[in-house]
mmCIF file of C-alpha atoms in Angstrom:
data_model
loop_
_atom_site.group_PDB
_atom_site.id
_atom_site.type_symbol
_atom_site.label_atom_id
_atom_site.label_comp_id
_atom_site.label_asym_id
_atom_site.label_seq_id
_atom_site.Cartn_x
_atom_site.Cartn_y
_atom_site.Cartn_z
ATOM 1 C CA UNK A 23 63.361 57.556 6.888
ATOM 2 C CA UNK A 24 64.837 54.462 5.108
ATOM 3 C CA UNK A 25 64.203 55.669 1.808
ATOM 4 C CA UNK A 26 66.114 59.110 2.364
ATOM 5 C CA UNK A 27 69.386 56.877 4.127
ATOM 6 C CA UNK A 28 69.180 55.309 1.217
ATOM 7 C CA UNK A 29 68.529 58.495 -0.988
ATOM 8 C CA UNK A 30 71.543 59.614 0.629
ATOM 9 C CA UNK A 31 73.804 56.879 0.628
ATOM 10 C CA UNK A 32 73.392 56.769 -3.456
ATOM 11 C CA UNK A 33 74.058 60.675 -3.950
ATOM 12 C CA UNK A 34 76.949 60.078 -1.378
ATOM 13 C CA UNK A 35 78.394 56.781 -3.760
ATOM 14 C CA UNK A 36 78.121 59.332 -6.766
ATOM 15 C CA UNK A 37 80.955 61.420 -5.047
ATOM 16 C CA UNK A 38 78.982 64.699 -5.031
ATOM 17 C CA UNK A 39 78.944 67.184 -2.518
ATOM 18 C CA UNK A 40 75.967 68.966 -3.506
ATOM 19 C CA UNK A 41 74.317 67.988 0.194
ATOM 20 C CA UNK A 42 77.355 70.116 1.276
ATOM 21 C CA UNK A 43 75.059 73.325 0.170
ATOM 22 C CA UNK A 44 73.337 74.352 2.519
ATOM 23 C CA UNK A 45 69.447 74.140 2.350
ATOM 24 C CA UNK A 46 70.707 70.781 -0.105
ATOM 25 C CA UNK A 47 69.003 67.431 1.567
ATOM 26 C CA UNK A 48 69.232 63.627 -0.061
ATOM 27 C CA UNK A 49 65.847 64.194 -1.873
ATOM 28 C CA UNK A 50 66.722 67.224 -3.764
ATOM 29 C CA UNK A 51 70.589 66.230 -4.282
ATOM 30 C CA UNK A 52 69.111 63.265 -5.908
ATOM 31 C CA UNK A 53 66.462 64.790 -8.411
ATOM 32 C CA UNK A 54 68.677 67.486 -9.323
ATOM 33 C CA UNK A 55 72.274 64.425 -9.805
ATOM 34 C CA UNK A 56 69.239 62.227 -11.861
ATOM 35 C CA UNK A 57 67.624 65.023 -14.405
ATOM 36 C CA UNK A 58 71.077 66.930 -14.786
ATOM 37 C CA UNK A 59 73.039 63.983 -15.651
ATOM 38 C CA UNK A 60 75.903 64.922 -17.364
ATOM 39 C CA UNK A 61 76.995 68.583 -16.374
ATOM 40 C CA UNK A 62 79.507 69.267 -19.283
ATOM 41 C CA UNK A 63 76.110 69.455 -21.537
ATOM 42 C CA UNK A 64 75.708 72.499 -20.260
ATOM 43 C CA UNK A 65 78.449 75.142 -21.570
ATOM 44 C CA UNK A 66 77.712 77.927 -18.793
ATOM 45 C CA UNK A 67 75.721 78.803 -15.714
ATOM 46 C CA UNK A 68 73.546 80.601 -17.864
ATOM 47 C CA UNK A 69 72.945 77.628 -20.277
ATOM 48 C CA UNK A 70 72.365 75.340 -17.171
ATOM 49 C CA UNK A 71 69.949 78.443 -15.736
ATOM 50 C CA UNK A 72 68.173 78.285 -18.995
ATOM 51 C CA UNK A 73 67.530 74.593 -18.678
ATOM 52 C CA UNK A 74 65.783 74.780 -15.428
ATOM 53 C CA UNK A 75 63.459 77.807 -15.783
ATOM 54 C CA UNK A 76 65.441 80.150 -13.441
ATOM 55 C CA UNK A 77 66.973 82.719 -16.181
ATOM 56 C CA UNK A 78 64.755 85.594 -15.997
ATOM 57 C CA UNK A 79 63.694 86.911 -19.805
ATOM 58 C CA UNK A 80 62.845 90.434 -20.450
ATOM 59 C CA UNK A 81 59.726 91.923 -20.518
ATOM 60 C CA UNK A 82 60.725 95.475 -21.310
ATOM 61 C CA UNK A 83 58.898 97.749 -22.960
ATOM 62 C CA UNK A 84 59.988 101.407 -23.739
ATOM 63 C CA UNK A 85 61.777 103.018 -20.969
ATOM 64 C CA UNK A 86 60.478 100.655 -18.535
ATOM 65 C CA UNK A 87 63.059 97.485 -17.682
ATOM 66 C CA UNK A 88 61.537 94.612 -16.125
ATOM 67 C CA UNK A 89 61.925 90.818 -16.309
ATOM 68 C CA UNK A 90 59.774 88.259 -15.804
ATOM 69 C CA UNK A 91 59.895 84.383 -14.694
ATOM 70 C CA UNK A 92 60.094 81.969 -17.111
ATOM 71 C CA UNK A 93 57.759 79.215 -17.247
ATOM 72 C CA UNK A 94 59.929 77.051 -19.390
ATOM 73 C CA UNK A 95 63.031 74.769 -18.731
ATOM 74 C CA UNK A 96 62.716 71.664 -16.331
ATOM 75 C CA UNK A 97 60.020 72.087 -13.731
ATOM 76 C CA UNK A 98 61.088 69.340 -11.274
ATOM 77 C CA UNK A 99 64.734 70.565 -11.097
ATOM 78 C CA UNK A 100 62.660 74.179 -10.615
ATOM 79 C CA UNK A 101 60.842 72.902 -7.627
ATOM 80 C CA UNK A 102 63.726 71.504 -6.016
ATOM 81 C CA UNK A 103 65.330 74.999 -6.674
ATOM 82 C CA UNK A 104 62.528 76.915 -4.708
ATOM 83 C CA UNK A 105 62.857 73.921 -1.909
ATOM 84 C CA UNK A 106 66.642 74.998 -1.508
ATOM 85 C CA UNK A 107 65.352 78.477 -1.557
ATOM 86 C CA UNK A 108 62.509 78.130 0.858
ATOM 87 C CA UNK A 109 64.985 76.415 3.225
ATOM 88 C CA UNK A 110 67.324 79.431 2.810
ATOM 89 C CA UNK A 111 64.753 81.817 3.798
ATOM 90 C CA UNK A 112 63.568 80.018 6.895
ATOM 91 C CA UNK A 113 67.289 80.248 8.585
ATOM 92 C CA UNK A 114 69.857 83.304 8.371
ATOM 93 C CA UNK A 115 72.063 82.543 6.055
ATOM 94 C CA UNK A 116 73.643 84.553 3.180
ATOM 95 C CA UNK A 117 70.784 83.742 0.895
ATOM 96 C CA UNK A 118 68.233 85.844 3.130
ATOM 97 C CA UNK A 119 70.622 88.133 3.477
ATOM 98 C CA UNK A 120 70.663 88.370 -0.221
ATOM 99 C CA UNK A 121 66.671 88.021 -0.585
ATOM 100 C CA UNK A 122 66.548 91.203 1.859
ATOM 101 C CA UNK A 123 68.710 93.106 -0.013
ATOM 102 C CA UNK A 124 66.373 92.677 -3.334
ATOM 103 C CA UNK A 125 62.995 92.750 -1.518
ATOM 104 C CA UNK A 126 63.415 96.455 -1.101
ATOM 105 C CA UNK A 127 59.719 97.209 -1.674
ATOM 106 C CA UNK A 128 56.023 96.557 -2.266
ATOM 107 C CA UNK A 129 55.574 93.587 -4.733
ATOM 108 C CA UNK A 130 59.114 92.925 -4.945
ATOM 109 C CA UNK A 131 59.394 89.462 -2.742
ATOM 110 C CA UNK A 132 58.606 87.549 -5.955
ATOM 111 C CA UNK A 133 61.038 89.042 -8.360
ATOM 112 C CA UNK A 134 63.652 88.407 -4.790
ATOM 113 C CA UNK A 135 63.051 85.066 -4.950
ATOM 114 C CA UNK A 136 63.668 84.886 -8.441
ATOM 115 C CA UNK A 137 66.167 86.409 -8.269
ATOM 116 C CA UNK A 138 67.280 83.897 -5.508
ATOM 117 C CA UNK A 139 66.324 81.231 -7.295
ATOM 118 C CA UNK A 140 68.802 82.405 -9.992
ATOM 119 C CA UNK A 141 71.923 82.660 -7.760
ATOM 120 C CA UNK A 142 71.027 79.144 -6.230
ATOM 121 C CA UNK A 143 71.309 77.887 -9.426
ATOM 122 C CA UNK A 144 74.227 79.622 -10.119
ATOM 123 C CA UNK A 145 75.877 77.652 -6.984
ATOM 124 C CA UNK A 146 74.567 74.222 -8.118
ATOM 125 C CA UNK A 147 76.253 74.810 -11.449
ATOM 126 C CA UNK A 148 79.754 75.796 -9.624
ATOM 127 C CA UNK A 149 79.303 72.573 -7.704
ATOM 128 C CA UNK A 150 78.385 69.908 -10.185
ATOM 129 C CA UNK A 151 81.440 71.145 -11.893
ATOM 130 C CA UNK A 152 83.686 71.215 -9.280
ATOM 131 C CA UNK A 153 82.191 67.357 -8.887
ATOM 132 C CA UNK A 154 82.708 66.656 -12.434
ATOM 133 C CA UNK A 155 86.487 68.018 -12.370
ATOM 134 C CA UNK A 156 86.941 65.937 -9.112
ATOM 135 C CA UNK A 157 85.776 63.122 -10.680
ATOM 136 C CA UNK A 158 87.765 63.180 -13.755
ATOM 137 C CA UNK A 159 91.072 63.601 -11.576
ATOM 138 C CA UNK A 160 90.551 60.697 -9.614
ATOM 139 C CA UNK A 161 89.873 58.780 -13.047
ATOM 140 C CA UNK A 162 93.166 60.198 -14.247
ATOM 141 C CA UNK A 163 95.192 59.282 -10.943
ATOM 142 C CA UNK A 164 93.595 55.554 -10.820
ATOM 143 C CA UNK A 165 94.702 55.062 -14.631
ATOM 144 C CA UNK A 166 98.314 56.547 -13.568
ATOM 145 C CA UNK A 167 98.499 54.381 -10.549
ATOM 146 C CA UNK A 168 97.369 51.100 -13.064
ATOM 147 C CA UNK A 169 100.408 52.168 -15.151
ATOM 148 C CA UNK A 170 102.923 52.351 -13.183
ATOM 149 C CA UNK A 171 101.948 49.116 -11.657
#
């Protein structure tokens, strides 16, 4: 219990709000903040998607379209992926909702949760931006405020 107060009291002094997501605790906010780093490394969501394993590739062949997982890009940031994921599943929430939607059939609850796994991703991107721009603005408005002074 101490550790994850104090797990949460760093990610909190970073000024993210990736615990704001839901299915997001201290321990995973913190090993995604700590192998990410810096977020502008990573052009797009796909790029960023890419990086941690979650961007389907193809494994088509003919007429027949079909991805598979990858097993490349950042396996810790992965795990803590399929954590959020997990979580999502266990509650109703809009990711379930979504996971329902795509498990439409024998042998698809795999290719769901990648699939899952993929728009989770997706939302961590948005956010680390949106924590990166937020960032940089209150930069900008200290240096402004230390000018005018």
């Amino acid at each position: 219990k101490a550790s994850k107060a104090e797990l949460k009291a760093a990610v909190l002094a970073t000024g993210s709000r990736l615990m704001d997501l839901y299915g997001v605790g201290p321990v995973n906010a913190a090993r995604i903040l700590a192998d990410v780093g810096d977020i502008a490394r990573f052009p797009s969501k796909a790029h960023f998607a890419s990086w941690n394993g979650t961007a389907p590739l193809d494994a088509s062949s003919g007429e027949q379209l079909r991805h598979r997982l990858s097993r490349a890009g950042n396996r810790r940031v992965n795990r803590a992926l399929h954590s959020i994921a997990a979580v999502q599943l266990r509650h109703e929430t809009p990711g379930k909702a979504y996971w329902r939607r795509k498990n439409n059939g024998p042998g698809k609850s795999r290719h769901a949760m990648r699939c899952l796994k993929r728009r989770i991703s997706d939302t961590v991107y948005r956010q680390l931006v949106a924590d990166a721009a937020a960032r940089a603005e209150t930069r900008w408005n200290q240096r402004q405020r230390s000018e005018d002074e």
